């Protein structure tokens, strides 16, 4: 564990304020669920909870099925990282932080299909190898939990079929997570 040197007191309601710098660095937003762990030495650890992350195995099967059917690379993300990938090296993308541009597309809550004149949206942070062609946010109980992304190296464009398939996969995952 890394010490930050920041000390906070618990208020009379048992609350602790997580400093803004830490929230920004770890992309913790208002309303994000945090899982609480305790250790025998008295340590308390807060970890971002990802309901989509719990579904990494079924999401991987879904990605693999879509890739085998369409030949298009597919990723399922939670709000922060790729949790399942097919059609590209998993080591390169799994658990990599998603790009801020992809995060903005998810926050818009709208489906995205890259047009001819649209700028490329990188899939992962600090990576200019893979680009989103079609993005469908996974919405469950009104909250954006992640996305289904058809991506390429910029050499292949997603069409209406891939767009509809991404939307169907995102709706399916959203319903399963309710």
PDB file of C-alpha atoms in Angstrom, residues 5-146:
ATOM      1  CA  UNK A   5       0.435  11.485   4.044  1.00  0.00           C
ATOM      2  CA  UNK A   6      -3.169  12.707   4.176  1.00  0.00           C
ATOM      3  CA  UNK A   7      -5.039  12.267   7.471  1.00  0.00           C
ATOM      4  CA  UNK A   8      -8.812  12.666   7.830  1.00  0.00           C
ATOM      5  CA  UNK A   9     -11.046  12.457  10.901  1.00  0.00           C
ATOM      6  CA  UNK A  10     -14.337  10.582  11.066  1.00  0.00           C
ATOM      7  CA  UNK A  11     -17.268  12.957  11.664  1.00  0.00           C
ATOM      8  CA  UNK A  12     -20.116  12.374  14.144  1.00  0.00           C
ATOM      9  CA  UNK A  13     -22.060  10.440  11.469  1.00  0.00           C
ATOM     10  CA  UNK A  14     -19.127   8.086  10.757  1.00  0.00           C
ATOM     11  CA  UNK A  15     -18.189   9.695   7.439  1.00  0.00           C
ATOM     12  CA  UNK A  16     -14.743  10.248   5.985  1.00  0.00           C
ATOM     13  CA  UNK A  17     -14.040  12.681   3.148  1.00  0.00           C
ATOM     14  CA  UNK A  18     -11.840  11.266   0.405  1.00  0.00           C
ATOM     15  CA  UNK A  19      -9.639  14.119  -0.821  1.00  0.00           C
ATOM     16  CA  UNK A  20     -10.416  15.583  -4.234  1.00  0.00           C
ATOM     17  CA  UNK A  21      -6.918  14.788  -5.576  1.00  0.00           C
ATOM     18  CA  UNK A  22      -7.367  11.088  -4.785  1.00  0.00           C
ATOM     19  CA  UNK A  23     -10.904  11.029  -6.220  1.00  0.00           C
ATOM     20  CA  UNK A  24      -9.657  12.672  -9.438  1.00  0.00           C
ATOM     21  CA  UNK A  25      -6.645  10.349  -9.772  1.00  0.00           C
ATOM     22  CA  UNK A  26      -8.721   7.201  -9.190  1.00  0.00           C
ATOM     23  CA  UNK A  27     -11.722   8.536 -11.169  1.00  0.00           C
ATOM     24  CA  UNK A  28     -14.063   8.197  -8.199  1.00  0.00           C
ATOM     25  CA  UNK A  29     -17.228  10.144  -8.946  1.00  0.00           C
ATOM     26  CA  UNK A  30     -20.152  11.114  -6.758  1.00  0.00           C
ATOM     27  CA  UNK A  31     -22.404   8.090  -6.357  1.00  0.00           C
ATOM     28  CA  UNK A  32     -19.720   5.519  -7.274  1.00  0.00           C
ATOM     29  CA  UNK A  33     -19.974   2.379  -5.154  1.00  0.00           C
ATOM     30  CA  UNK A  34     -16.958   1.530  -2.993  1.00  0.00           C
ATOM     31  CA  UNK A  35     -16.354  -1.908  -1.520  1.00  0.00           C
ATOM     32  CA  UNK A  36     -14.904  -1.955   2.004  1.00  0.00           C
ATOM     33  CA  UNK A  37     -12.301  -4.498   3.112  1.00  0.00           C
ATOM     34  CA  UNK A  38     -10.747  -4.906   6.546  1.00  0.00           C
ATOM     35  CA  UNK A  39      -7.436  -6.520   7.411  1.00  0.00           C
ATOM     36  CA  UNK A  40      -6.313  -8.199  10.610  1.00  0.00           C
ATOM     37  CA  UNK A  41      -3.810  -5.438  11.269  1.00  0.00           C
ATOM     38  CA  UNK A  42      -6.688  -2.917  11.527  1.00  0.00           C
ATOM     39  CA  UNK A  43      -6.362  -1.552   8.000  1.00  0.00           C
ATOM     40  CA  UNK A  44      -9.517  -0.498   6.193  1.00  0.00           C
ATOM     41  CA  UNK A  45      -9.323  -0.552   2.386  1.00  0.00           C
ATOM     42  CA  UNK A  46     -11.826   1.081   0.035  1.00  0.00           C
ATOM     43  CA  UNK A  47     -11.931  -0.322  -3.492  1.00  0.00           C
ATOM     44  CA  UNK A  48     -14.047   0.879  -6.395  1.00  0.00           C
ATOM     45  CA  UNK A  49     -16.782  -1.664  -6.978  1.00  0.00           C
ATOM     46  CA  UNK A  50     -17.648  -2.605 -10.543  1.00  0.00           C
ATOM     47  CA  UNK A  51     -20.804  -4.651 -11.104  1.00  0.00           C
ATOM     48  CA  UNK A  52     -19.681  -5.170 -14.718  1.00  0.00           C
ATOM     49  CA  UNK A  53     -16.317  -6.438 -13.429  1.00  0.00           C
ATOM     50  CA  UNK A  54     -18.184  -9.253 -11.672  1.00  0.00           C
ATOM     51  CA  UNK A  55     -19.345 -10.313 -15.145  1.00  0.00           C
ATOM     52  CA  UNK A  56     -15.897 -10.511 -16.760  1.00  0.00           C
ATOM     53  CA  UNK A  57     -16.214 -14.210 -17.639  1.00  0.00           C
ATOM     54  CA  UNK A  58     -19.670 -14.001 -19.313  1.00  0.00           C
ATOM     55  CA  UNK A  59     -18.600 -10.710 -20.958  1.00  0.00           C
ATOM     56  CA  UNK A  60     -15.542 -12.516 -22.338  1.00  0.00           C
ATOM     57  CA  UNK A  61     -17.763 -15.238 -23.800  1.00  0.00           C
ATOM     58  CA  UNK A  62     -20.007 -12.569 -25.332  1.00  0.00           C
ATOM     59  CA  UNK A  63     -16.991 -10.781 -26.878  1.00  0.00           C
ATOM     60  CA  UNK A  64     -15.609 -14.041 -28.253  1.00  0.00           C
ATOM     61  CA  UNK A  65     -18.998 -14.967 -29.768  1.00  0.00           C
ATOM     62  CA  UNK A  66     -19.383 -11.566 -31.433  1.00  0.00           C
ATOM     63  CA  UNK A  67     -15.806 -11.669 -32.750  1.00  0.00           C
ATOM     64  CA  UNK A  68     -16.284 -15.156 -34.222  1.00  0.00           C
ATOM     65  CA  UNK A  69     -19.557 -14.091 -35.836  1.00  0.00           C
ATOM     66  CA  UNK A  70     -18.555 -10.687 -37.223  1.00  0.00           C
ATOM     67  CA  UNK A  71     -14.745 -10.765 -37.369  1.00  0.00           C
ATOM     68  CA  UNK A  72     -14.798  -7.385 -35.593  1.00  0.00           C
ATOM     69  CA  UNK A  73     -12.757  -6.762 -32.422  1.00  0.00           C
ATOM     70  CA  UNK A  74     -14.955  -6.202 -29.366  1.00  0.00           C
ATOM     71  CA  UNK A  75     -14.400  -5.019 -25.799  1.00  0.00           C
ATOM     72  CA  UNK A  76     -16.650  -4.731 -22.769  1.00  0.00           C
ATOM     73  CA  UNK A  77     -15.640  -2.006 -20.343  1.00  0.00           C
ATOM     74  CA  UNK A  78     -16.752  -0.886 -16.942  1.00  0.00           C
ATOM     75  CA  UNK A  79     -16.560   2.822 -16.068  1.00  0.00           C
ATOM     76  CA  UNK A  80     -12.771   2.668 -15.798  1.00  0.00           C
ATOM     77  CA  UNK A  81     -11.166  -0.201 -17.706  1.00  0.00           C
ATOM     78  CA  UNK A  82     -11.565  -2.933 -20.310  1.00  0.00           C
ATOM     79  CA  UNK A  83     -12.802  -6.076 -18.570  1.00  0.00           C
ATOM     80  CA  UNK A  84     -13.171  -8.367 -21.587  1.00  0.00           C
ATOM     81  CA  UNK A  85     -11.622  -8.266 -25.072  1.00  0.00           C
ATOM     82  CA  UNK A  86     -11.711 -10.408 -28.182  1.00  0.00           C
ATOM     83  CA  UNK A  87      -9.972  -9.864 -31.497  1.00  0.00           C
ATOM     84  CA  UNK A  88      -6.892  -8.192 -30.018  1.00  0.00           C
ATOM     85  CA  UNK A  89      -4.276  -9.288 -27.498  1.00  0.00           C
ATOM     86  CA  UNK A  90      -6.012  -9.436 -24.103  1.00  0.00           C
ATOM     87  CA  UNK A  91      -2.786  -8.543 -22.298  1.00  0.00           C
ATOM     88  CA  UNK A  92      -2.607  -5.265 -24.194  1.00  0.00           C
ATOM     89  CA  UNK A  93      -6.092  -4.102 -23.287  1.00  0.00           C
ATOM     90  CA  UNK A  94      -7.617  -6.011 -20.360  1.00  0.00           C
ATOM     91  CA  UNK A  95      -7.555  -3.962 -17.187  1.00  0.00           C
ATOM     92  CA  UNK A  96      -6.159  -0.957 -19.083  1.00  0.00           C
ATOM     93  CA  UNK A  97      -7.809   2.322 -18.170  1.00  0.00           C
ATOM     94  CA  UNK A  98     -10.217   3.539 -20.851  1.00  0.00           C
ATOM     95  CA  UNK A  99      -9.544   6.864 -22.581  1.00  0.00           C
ATOM     96  CA  UNK A 100     -11.218  10.037 -21.353  1.00  0.00           C
ATOM     97  CA  UNK A 101     -12.818  10.377 -24.822  1.00  0.00           C
ATOM     98  CA  UNK A 102     -14.457   6.953 -24.459  1.00  0.00           C
ATOM     99  CA  UNK A 103     -15.559   7.895 -20.955  1.00  0.00           C
ATOM    100  CA  UNK A 104     -17.214  11.038 -22.395  1.00  0.00           C
ATOM    101  CA  UNK A 105     -19.101   8.937 -24.963  1.00  0.00           C
ATOM    102  CA  UNK A 106     -20.402   6.712 -22.150  1.00  0.00           C
ATOM    103  CA  UNK A 107     -21.377   9.748 -20.058  1.00  0.00           C
ATOM    104  CA  UNK A 108     -23.468  11.059 -22.972  1.00  0.00           C
ATOM    105  CA  UNK A 109     -25.619   7.900 -22.561  1.00  0.00           C
ATOM    106  CA  UNK A 110     -26.016   7.780 -26.357  1.00  0.00           C
ATOM    107  CA  UNK A 111     -24.904   5.188 -28.838  1.00  0.00           C
ATOM    108  CA  UNK A 112     -21.921   6.266 -30.953  1.00  0.00           C
ATOM    109  CA  UNK A 113     -21.082   5.158 -34.496  1.00  0.00           C
ATOM    110  CA  UNK A 114     -17.951   6.734 -35.946  1.00  0.00           C
ATOM    111  CA  UNK A 115     -18.583   8.610 -39.172  1.00  0.00           C
ATOM    112  CA  UNK A 116     -16.151   9.334 -42.003  1.00  0.00           C
ATOM    113  CA  UNK A 117     -15.201  12.776 -40.665  1.00  0.00           C
ATOM    114  CA  UNK A 118     -15.309  11.957 -36.934  1.00  0.00           C
ATOM    115  CA  UNK A 119     -12.031  12.055 -34.997  1.00  0.00           C
ATOM    116  CA  UNK A 120     -10.658   8.727 -33.772  1.00  0.00           C
ATOM    117  CA  UNK A 121     -11.510   7.842 -30.175  1.00  0.00           C
ATOM    118  CA  UNK A 122      -8.715   5.815 -28.539  1.00  0.00           C
ATOM    119  CA  UNK A 123      -9.920   2.748 -26.660  1.00  0.00           C
ATOM    120  CA  UNK A 124      -7.387   2.936 -23.826  1.00  0.00           C
ATOM    121  CA  UNK A 125      -5.585   5.759 -22.060  1.00  0.00           C
ATOM    122  CA  UNK A 126      -2.220   6.662 -23.574  1.00  0.00           C
ATOM    123  CA  UNK A 127      -2.654   4.187 -26.399  1.00  0.00           C
ATOM    124  CA  UNK A 128      -3.004   5.106 -30.069  1.00  0.00           C
ATOM    125  CA  UNK A 129      -3.252   1.635 -31.538  1.00  0.00           C
ATOM    126  CA  UNK A 130      -6.954   0.776 -31.184  1.00  0.00           C
ATOM    127  CA  UNK A 131      -9.878   3.102 -31.876  1.00  0.00           C
ATOM    128  CA  UNK A 132     -13.597   2.899 -31.057  1.00  0.00           C
ATOM    129  CA  UNK A 133     -15.813   2.465 -34.098  1.00  0.00           C
ATOM    130  CA  UNK A 134     -19.114   1.824 -32.306  1.00  0.00           C
ATOM    131  CA  UNK A 135     -19.865   2.384 -28.617  1.00  0.00           C
ATOM    132  CA  UNK A 136     -23.019   1.464 -26.715  1.00  0.00           C
ATOM    133  CA  UNK A 137     -23.267   2.347 -23.032  1.00  0.00           C
ATOM    134  CA  UNK A 138     -24.369  -0.387 -20.634  1.00  0.00           C
ATOM    135  CA  UNK A 139     -27.181   1.174 -18.605  1.00  0.00           C
ATOM    136  CA  UNK A 140     -28.716  -0.591 -15.631  1.00  0.00           C
ATOM    137  CA  UNK A 141     -31.352   0.932 -13.362  1.00  0.00           C
ATOM    138  CA  UNK A 142     -30.615   4.350 -14.840  1.00  0.00           C
ATOM    139  CA  UNK A 143     -26.845   4.231 -14.197  1.00  0.00           C
ATOM    140  CA  UNK A 144     -24.114   3.942 -16.837  1.00  0.00           C
ATOM    141  CA  UNK A 145     -22.014   0.945 -15.759  1.00  0.00           C
ATOM    142  CA  UNK A 146     -19.776   0.510 -18.795  1.00  0.00           C
TER     143      UNK A 146
END
